Short mmCIF file of C-alpha atoms in Angstrom, two decimals:
data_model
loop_
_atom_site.label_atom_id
_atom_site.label_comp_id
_atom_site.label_asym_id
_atom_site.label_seq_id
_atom_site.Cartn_x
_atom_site.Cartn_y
_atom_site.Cartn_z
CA UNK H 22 6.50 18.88 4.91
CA UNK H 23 5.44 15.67 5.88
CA UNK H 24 7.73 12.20 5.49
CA UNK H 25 6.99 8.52 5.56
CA UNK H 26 10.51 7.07 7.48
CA UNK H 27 11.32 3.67 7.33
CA UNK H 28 14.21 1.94 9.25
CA UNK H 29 15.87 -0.06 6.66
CA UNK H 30 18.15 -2.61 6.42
CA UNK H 31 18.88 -1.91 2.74
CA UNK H 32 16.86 0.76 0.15
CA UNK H 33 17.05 1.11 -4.22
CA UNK H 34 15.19 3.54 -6.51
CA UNK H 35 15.54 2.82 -9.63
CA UNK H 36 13.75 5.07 -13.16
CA UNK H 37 13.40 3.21 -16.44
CA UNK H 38 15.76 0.30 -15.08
CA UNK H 39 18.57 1.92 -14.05
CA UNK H 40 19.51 2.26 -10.23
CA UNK H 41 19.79 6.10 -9.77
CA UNK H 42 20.07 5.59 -5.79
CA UNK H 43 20.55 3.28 -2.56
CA UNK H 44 21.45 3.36 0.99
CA UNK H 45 22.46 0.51 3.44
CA UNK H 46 21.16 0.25 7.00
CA UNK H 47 19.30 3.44 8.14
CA UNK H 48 16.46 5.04 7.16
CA UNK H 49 14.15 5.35 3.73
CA UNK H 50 12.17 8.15 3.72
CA UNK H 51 9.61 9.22 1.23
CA UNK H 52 9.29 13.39 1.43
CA UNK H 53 6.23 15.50 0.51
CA UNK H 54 6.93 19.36 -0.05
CA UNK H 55 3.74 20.85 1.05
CA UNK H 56 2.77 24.53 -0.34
CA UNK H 57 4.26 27.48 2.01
CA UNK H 58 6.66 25.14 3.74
CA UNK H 59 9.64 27.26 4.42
CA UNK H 60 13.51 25.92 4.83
CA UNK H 61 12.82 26.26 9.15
CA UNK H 62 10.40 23.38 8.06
CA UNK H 63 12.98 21.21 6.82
CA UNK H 64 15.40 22.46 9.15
CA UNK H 65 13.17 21.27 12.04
CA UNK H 66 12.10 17.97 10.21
CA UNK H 67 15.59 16.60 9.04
CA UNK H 68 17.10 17.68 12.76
CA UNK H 69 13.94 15.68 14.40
CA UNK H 70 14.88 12.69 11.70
CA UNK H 71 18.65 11.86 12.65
CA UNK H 72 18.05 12.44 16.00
CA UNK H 73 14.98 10.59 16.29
CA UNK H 74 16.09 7.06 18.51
CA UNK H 75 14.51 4.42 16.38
CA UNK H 76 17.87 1.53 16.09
CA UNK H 77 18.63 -0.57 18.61
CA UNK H 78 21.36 -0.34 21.16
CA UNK H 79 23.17 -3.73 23.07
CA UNK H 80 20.30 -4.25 24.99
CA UNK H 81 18.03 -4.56 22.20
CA UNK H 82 16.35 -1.04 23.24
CA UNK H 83 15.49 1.29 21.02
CA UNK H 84 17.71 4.00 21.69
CA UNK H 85 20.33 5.14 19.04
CA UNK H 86 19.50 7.46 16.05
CA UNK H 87 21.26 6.76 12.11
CA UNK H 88 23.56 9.34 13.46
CA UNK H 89 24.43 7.25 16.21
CA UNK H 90 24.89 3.93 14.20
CA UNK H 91 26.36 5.49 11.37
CA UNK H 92 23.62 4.84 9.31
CA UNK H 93 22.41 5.92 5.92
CA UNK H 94 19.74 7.39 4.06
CA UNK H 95 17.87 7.32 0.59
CA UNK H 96 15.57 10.48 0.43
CA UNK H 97 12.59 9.77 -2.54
CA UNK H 98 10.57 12.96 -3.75
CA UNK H 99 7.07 12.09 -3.19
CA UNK H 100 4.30 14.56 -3.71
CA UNK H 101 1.67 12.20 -3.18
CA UNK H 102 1.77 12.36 0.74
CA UNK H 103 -0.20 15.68 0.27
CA UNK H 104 -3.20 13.83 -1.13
CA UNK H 105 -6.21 15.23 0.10
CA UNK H 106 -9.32 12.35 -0.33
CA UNK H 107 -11.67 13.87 1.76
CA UNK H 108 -14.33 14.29 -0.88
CA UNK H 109 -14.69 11.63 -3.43
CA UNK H 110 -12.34 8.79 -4.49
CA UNK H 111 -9.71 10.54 -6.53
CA UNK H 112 -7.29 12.24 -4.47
CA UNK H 113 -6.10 16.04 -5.26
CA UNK H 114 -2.76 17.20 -4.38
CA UNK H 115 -3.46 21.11 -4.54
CA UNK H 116 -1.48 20.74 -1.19
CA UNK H 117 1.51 20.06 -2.61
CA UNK H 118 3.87 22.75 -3.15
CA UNK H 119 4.20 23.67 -7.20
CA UNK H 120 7.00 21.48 -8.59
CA UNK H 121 9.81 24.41 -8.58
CA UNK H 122 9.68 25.21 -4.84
CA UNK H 123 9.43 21.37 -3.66
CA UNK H 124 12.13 20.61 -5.76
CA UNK H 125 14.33 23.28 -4.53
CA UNK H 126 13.13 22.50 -1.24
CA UNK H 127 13.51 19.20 -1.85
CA UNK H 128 17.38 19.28 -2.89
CA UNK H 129 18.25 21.71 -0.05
CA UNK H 130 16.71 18.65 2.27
CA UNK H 131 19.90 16.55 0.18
CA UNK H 132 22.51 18.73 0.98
CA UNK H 133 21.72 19.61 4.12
CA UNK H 134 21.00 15.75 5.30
CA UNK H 135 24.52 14.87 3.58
CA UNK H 136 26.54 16.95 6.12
CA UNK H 137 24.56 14.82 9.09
CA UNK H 138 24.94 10.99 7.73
CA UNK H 139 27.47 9.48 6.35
CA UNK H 140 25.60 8.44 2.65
CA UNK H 141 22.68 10.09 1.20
CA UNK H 142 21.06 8.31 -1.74
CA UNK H 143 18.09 9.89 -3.82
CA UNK H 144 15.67 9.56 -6.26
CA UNK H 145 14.98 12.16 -9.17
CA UNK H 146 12.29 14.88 -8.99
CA UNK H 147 9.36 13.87 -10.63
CA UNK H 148 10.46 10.62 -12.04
CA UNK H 149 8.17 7.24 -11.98
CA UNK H 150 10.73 5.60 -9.73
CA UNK H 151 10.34 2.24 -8.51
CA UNK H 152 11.60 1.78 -4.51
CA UNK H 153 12.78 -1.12 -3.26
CA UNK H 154 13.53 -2.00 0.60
CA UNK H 155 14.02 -4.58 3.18
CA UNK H 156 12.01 -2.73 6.24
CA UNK H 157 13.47 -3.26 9.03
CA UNK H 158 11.43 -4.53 12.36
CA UNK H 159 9.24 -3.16 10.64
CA UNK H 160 9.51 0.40 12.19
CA UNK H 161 7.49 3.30 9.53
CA UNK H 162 6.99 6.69 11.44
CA UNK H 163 5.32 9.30 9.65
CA UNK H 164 6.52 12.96 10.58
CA UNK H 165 5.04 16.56 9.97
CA UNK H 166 7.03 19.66 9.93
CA UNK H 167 3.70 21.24 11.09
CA UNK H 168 3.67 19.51 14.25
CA UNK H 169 6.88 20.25 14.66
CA UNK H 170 6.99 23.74 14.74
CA UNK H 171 3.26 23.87 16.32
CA UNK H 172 1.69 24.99 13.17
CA UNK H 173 -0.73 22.23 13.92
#
């Protein structure tokens, strides 16, 4: 799995107009299923994710996770973080997990991350969504179950 995190101060997805998810301060992140990635992947990635210390305390230090400042999240499907565009100019994403894994995959990472924050917005599977967000510092961290679990 791989995911594109983004400490927000606000996040939307919207499909054909209509807001289908949002999340107030926390994190955005943007979630690429990758073919044979198991639920110890996501296990491993969400734990790293609310834990991660990436909001700032008092002191203006880095140092608390969404967990810590009760934050929120809006989780967007996005296979396209599996592009590979090492050989011409038109990515493939034969990386990507086929759409009925990921997706599974992909709502298990929703119920799972709604036990551990307090709000969980989403987008929907394979949608053309449109995301909105007010990044925040900016801090964008991109994270890989591989490395993770040392696959990598």
């Amino acid at each position: 799995m791989k995911a594109v995190i983004q400490r927000v101060r606000s996040a939307s997805v919207d499909v054909d107009g209509e807001r289908v998810g949002e999340c107030g301060h926390g994190l955005l992140v943007l979630l690429g299923v990758a073919e044979g990635d198991t639920e110890a992947d996501l296990d491993k990635l969400l734990t790293k994710m609310v834990k991660l210390r990436i909001f700032e305390d008092e002191n203006g230090k880095m140092n608390r996770s969404v967990q810590d400042i009760d934050g929120e999240m809006l989780v967007v499907s996005q296979f396209t973080l599996l592009a590979n565009y090492r050989h011409g100019n038109r990515p493939d994403f034969l990386g990507a997990a086929a759409p009925a894994e990921a997706n599974r995959l992909y709502e298990l990472f929703l119920e799972r991350a709604a036990g551990l924050v307090r709000h969980v917005g989403h987008g929907v599977f394979g949608a053309d969504m449109q995301v909105s967000l007010v990044n925040d510092g900016p801090v964008t961290i991109v994270m890989e179950s591989d490395v993770l679990t040392g696959k990598k």
